[in-house]
Coordinates of C-alpha atoms in Angstrom, one line a residue:
X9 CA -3.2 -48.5 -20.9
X10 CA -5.6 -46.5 -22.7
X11 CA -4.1 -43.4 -21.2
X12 CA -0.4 -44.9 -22.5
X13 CA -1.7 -45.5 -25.7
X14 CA -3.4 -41.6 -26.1
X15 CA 0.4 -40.6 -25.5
X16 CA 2.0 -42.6 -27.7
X17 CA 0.0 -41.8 -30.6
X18 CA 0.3 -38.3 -30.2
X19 CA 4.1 -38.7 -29.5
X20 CA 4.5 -40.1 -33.2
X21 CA 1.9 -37.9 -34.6
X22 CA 3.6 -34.5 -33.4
X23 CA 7.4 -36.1 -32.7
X24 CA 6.9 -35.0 -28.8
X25 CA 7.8 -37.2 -26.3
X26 CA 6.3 -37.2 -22.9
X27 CA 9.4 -36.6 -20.2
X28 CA 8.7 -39.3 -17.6
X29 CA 11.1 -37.6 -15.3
X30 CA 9.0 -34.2 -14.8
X31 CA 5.2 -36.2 -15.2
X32 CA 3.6 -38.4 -12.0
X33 CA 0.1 -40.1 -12.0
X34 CA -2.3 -39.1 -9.5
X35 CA -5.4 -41.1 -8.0
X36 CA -8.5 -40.8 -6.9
X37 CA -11.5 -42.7 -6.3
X38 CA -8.9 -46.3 -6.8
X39 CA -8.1 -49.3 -5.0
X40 CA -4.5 -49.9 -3.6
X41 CA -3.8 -52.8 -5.9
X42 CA -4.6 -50.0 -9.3
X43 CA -2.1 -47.5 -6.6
X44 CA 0.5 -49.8 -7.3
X45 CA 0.2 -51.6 -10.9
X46 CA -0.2 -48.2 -13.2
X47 CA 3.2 -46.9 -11.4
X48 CA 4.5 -50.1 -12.4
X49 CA 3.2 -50.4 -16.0
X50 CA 3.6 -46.7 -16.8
X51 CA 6.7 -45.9 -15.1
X52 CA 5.8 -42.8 -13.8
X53 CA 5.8 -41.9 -10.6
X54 CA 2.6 -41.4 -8.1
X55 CA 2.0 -37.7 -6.8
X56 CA 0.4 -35.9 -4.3
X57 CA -2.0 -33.0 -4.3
X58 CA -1.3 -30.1 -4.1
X59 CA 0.9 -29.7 -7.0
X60 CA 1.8 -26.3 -9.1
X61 CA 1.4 -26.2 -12.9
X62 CA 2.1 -22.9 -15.0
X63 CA 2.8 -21.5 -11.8
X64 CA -0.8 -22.0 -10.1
X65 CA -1.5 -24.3 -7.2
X66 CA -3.8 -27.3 -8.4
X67 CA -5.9 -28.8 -5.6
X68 CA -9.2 -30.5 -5.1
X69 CA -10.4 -28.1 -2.8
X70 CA -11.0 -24.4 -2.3
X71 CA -7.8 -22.3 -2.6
X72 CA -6.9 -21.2 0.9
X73 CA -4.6 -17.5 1.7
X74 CA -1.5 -19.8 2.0
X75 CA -2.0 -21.6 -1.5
X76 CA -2.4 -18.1 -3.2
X77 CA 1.2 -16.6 -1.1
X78 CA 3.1 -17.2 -4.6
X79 CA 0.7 -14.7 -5.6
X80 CA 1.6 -12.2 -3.7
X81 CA 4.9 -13.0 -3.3
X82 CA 5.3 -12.1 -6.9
X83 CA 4.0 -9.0 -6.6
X84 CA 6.8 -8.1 -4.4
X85 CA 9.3 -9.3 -6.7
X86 CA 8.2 -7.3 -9.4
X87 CA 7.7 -4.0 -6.8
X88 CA 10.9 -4.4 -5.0
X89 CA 13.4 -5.2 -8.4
X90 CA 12.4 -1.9 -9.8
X91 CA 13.0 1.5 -8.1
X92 CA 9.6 2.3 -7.2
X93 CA 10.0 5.2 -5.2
X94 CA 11.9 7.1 -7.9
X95 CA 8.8 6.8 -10.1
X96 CA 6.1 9.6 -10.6
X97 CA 2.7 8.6 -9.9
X98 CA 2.0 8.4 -13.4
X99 CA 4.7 5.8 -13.7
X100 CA 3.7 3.6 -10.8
X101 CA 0.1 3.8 -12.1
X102 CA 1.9 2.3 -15.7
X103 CA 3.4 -0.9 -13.7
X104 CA 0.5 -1.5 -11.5
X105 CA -2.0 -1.8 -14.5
X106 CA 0.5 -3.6 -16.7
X107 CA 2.4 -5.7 -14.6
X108 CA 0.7 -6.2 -10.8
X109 CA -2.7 -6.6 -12.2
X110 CA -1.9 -9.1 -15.0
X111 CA -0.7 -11.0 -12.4
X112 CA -3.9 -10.8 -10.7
X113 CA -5.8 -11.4 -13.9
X114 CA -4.1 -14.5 -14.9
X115 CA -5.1 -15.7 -11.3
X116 CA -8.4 -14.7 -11.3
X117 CA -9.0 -16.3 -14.7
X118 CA -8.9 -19.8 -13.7
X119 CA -9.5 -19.6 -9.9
X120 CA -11.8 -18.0 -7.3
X121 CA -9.4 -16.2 -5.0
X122 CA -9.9 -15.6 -1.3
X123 CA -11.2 -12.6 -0.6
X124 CA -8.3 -12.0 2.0
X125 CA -6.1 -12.3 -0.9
X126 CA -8.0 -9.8 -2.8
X127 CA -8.0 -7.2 0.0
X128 CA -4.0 -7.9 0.0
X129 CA -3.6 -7.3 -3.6
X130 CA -5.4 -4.5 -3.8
X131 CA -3.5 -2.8 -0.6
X132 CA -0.3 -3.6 -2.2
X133 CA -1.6 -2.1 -5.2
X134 CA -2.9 1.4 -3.1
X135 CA 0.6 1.4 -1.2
X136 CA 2.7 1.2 -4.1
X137 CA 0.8 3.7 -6.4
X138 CA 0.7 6.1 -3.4
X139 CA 4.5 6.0 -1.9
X140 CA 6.1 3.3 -3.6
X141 CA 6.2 1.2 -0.7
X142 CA 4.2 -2.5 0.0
X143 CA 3.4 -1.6 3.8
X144 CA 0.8 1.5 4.4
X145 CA 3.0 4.9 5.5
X146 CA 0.6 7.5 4.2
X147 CA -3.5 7.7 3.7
X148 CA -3.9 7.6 -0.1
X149 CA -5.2 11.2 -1.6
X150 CA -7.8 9.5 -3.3
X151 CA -9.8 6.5 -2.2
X152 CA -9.3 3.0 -4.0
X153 CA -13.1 3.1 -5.2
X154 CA -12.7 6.0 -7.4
X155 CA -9.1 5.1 -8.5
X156 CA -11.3 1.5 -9.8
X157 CA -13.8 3.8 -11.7
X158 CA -13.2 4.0 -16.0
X159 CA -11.0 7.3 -17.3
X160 CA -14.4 8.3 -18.6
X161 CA -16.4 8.4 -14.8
X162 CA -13.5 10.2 -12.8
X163 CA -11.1 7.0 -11.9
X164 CA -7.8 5.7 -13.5
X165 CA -9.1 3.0 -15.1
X166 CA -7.9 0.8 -13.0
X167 CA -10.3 -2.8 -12.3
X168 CA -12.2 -3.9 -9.3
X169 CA -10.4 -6.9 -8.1
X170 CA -13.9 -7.8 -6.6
X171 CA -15.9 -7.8 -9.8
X172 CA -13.1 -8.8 -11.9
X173 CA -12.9 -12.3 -10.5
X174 CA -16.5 -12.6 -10.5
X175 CA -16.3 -11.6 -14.1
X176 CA -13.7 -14.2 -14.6
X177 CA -16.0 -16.8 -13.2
X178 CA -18.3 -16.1 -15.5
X179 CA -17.0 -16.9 -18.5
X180 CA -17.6 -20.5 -16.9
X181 CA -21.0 -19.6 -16.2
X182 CA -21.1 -18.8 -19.8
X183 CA -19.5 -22.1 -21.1
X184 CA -22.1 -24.3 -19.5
X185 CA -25.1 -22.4 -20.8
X186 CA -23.9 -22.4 -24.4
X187 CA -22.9 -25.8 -23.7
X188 CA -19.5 -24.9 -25.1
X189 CA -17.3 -28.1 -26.5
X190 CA -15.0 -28.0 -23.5
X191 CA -14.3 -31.5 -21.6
X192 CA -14.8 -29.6 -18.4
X193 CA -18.6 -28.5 -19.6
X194 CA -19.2 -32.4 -20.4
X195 CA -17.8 -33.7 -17.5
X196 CA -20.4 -30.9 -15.2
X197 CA -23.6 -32.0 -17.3
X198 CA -22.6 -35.6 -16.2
X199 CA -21.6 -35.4 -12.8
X200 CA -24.2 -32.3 -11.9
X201 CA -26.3 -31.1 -13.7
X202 CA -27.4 -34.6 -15.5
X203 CA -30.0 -33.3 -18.0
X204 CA -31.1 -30.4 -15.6
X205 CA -32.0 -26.7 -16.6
X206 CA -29.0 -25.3 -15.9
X207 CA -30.8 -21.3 -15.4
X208 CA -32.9 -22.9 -12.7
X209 CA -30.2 -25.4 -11.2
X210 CA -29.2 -24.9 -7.3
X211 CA -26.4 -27.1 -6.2
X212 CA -26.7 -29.4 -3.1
X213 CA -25.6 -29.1 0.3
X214 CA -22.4 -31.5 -0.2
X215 CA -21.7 -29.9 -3.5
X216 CA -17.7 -29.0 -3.6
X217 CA -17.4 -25.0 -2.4
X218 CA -16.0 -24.6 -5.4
X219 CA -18.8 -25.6 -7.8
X220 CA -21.5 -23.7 -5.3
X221 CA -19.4 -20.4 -6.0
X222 CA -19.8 -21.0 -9.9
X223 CA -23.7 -21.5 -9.3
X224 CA -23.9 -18.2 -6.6
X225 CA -21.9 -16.7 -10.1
X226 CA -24.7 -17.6 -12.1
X227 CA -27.4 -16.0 -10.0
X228 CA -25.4 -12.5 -11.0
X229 CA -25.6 -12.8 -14.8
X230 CA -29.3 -13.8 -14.7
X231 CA -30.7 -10.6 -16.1
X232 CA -27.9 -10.9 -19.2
X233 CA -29.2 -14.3 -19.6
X234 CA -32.7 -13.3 -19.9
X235 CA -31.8 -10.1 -21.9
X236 CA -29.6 -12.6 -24.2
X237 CA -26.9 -10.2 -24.1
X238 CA -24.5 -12.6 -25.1
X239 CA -24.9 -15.3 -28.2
X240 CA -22.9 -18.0 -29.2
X241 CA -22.6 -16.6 -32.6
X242 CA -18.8 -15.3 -33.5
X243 CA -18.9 -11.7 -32.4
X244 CA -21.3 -11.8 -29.6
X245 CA -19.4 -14.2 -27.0
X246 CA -19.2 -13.8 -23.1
X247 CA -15.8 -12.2 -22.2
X248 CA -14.5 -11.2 -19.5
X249 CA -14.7 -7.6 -20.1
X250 CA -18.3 -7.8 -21.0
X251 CA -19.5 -9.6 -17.8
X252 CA -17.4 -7.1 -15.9
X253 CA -19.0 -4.3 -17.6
X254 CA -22.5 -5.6 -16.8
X255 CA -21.7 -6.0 -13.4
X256 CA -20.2 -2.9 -12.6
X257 CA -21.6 -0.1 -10.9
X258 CA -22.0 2.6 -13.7
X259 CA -22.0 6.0 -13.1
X260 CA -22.6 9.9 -15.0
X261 CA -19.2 10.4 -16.9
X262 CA -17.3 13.5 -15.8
X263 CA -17.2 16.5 -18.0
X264 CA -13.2 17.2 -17.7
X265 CA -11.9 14.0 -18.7
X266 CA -10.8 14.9 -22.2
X267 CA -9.4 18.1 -21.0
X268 CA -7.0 15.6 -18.6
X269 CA -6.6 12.8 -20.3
X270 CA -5.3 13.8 -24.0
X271 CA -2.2 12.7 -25.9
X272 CA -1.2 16.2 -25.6
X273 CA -0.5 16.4 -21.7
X274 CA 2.6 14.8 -20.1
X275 CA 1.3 11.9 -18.1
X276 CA 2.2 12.8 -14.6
X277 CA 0.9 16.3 -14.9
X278 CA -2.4 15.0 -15.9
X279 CA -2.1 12.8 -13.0
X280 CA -1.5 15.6 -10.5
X281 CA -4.8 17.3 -12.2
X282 CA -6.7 14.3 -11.8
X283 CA -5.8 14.1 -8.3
X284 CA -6.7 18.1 -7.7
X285 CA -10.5 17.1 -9.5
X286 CA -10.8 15.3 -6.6
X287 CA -9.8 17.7 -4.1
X288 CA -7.0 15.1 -3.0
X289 CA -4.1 17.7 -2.4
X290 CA -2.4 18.3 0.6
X291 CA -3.5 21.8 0.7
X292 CA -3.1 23.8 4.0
X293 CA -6.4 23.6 5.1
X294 CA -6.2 19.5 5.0
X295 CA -2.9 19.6 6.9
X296 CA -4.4 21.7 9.4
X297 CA -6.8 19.3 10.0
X298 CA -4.4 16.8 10.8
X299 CA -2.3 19.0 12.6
X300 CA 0.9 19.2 10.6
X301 CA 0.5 22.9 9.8
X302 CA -0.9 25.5 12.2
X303 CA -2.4 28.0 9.7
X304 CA -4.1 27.7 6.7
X305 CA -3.4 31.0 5.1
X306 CA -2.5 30.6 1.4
X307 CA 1.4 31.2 1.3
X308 CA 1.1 33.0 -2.0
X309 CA -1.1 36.0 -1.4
X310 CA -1.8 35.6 2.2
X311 CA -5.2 36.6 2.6
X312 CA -8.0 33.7 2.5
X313 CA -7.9 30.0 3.2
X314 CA -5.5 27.9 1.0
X315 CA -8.0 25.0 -0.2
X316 CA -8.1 23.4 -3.7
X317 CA -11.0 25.5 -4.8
X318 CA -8.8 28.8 -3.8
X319 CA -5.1 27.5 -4.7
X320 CA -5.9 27.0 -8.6
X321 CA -9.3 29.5 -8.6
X322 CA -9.6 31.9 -6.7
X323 CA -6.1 33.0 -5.9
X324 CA -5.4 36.2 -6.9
X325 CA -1.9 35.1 -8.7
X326 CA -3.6 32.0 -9.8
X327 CA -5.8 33.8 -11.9
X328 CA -2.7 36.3 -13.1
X329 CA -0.8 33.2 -14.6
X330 CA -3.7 31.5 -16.1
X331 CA -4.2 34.7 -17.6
X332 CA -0.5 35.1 -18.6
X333 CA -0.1 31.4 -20.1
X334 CA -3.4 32.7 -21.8
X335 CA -1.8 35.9 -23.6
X336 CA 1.3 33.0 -24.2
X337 CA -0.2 30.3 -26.2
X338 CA -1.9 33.2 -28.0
X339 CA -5.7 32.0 -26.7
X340 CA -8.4 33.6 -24.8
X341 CA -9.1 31.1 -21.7
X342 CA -12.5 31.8 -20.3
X343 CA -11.4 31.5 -16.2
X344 CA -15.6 31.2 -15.4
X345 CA -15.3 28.0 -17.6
X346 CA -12.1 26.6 -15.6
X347 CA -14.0 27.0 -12.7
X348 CA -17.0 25.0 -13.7
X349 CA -14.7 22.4 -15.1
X350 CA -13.6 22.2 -11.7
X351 CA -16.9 21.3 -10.3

């Protein structure tokens, strides 16, 4: 009745009306007399778990691969309804940060995904970018790691699935230490942590998997805690795209990004450069390797071994046409410095 009451003053405070038809009670921890009366006195209708709501499976347990297949079946959806394959690299890199990945994000945000699901979103992800296909046809030029890394380190900017999730997970880390005004923070302090130190808590055996992943979570961010990275003063709040940052791996930042990534440059040349920095071309000597060519004598001058260091530097015509674009655009390009941009 309480609950009844709760909805009916709101309904004549804000003039919304609960829609019987689309809502159901669900029970737990009730006797089958209470089963049957609220039904009766509420008029809604009982309901079992698990249920979707904003699109996401809700469950008392841990999500399993089967719960998360609306995941990825989305991701198809959005893959197969444009025309993938007709899209540079450049422009599948576009959809799968803007699109595939916020699907991921919105996911990761209030759940703790499977890690089999992970590994599937992220080989959808490498399939698509690569040949604009879901299934794997052709090894990616460049490995997923250092697609993953920032602009600024050598990647594409592109997010860990991994980490990201983990990230996510902290911001509920972050909630309970700060003892955030959330009625999911007050219902942990009463049910677990009941006036406990929550930086030195460790769950018990029957906790729920779920809640023992939040607390293996909080073992990660320890060092931010005791640094007091974050504060619950406005400005200084846990996000998600601090905690990620702190987690991540960092590494020396390359010296040619700006020279790639510029407003000047049409995106799917600098992707083609970007790929080249990484020595990720199919260049003669690679497909000789895998035994698709049978020479790997550079089809422009014919005299050394076509790799990526000789195709774009050492070439003799290479060089010409650097120098001609040079004489063209009316500057004096220093090829020794090309070359050390290279490395």
């Amino acid at each position: 009745m309480t609950i009844l009451r709760t909805f009916s003053t709101f309904s004549k405070s804000s003039g919304l009306n609960m829609s019987k038809e689309k809502s159901n009670a669900y029970f737990n921890g009730v006797n089958e007399d209470l089963r049957k009366d609220i039904p009766q006195v509420s008029g809604l209708v009982q309901g079992n778990l698990p249920f979707r709501y904003l699109g996401v499976p809700i469950k008392t347990t841990r999500l399993t691969t089967h719960d998360c297949s609306p995941l990825i079946d989305k991701l198809l959806n959005r893959i197969r309804g444009v025309g993938a394959r007709k899209l540079s690299y450049a422009g599948r890199l576009v959809l799968v940060q803007s699109v595939l990945k916020t699907l991921h994000n919105y996911w990761a945000a209030m759940f703790i995904l499977p890690n089999g699901i992970i590994s599937k979103l992220e080989s959808i992800c490498t399939n698509f970018l690569w040949d604009g296909e879901v299934d794997y046809i052709r090894t990616p030029l460049v490995s997923w790691e250092k697609i993953c890394k920032p602009k600024r380190e050598g990647g594409l900017g592109l997010k860990n699935d991994v980490l990201w999730n983990k990230a996510a997970v902290g911001k509920l880390v972050w909630w309970i230490a700060s003892n955030s005004d959330h009625l999911w923070v007050k219902w942990i302090n009463h049910t677990y942590l009941k006036g406990l130190n929550w930086q030195t808590y460790s769950p018990s055996t029957n906790s729920s998997w779920s809640w023992r992943k939040i607390c293996q979570t909080k073992e990660v961010f320890t060092d931010a805690y005791t640094q007091q990275l974050w504060k619950p003063q406005k400005g200084q709040e846990y996000t998600i795209a601090k905690g990620y940052g702190f987690i991540r791996q960092k590494q020396t930042d390359v010296p040619w990004v700006s020279q790639i990534w510029n407003r000047w440059s049409i995106p799917k040349h600098s992707f083609l450069v970007w790929v080249q920095q990484h020595n990720g071309l199919n260049t003669k000597d690679k497909l000789q390797k895998i035994g698709v060519n049978m020479d790997s004598i550079c089809c422009i001058c014919g005299q050394d071994r076509e790799d990526n260091n000789h195709l774009f530097f050492s070439c003799q015509y290479s060089r010409q046409i650097i120098m001609e674009i040079g004489k063209w655009l009316g500057m004096n390009i220093p090829y020794q410095n090309l070359r050390d941009m290279e490395r």
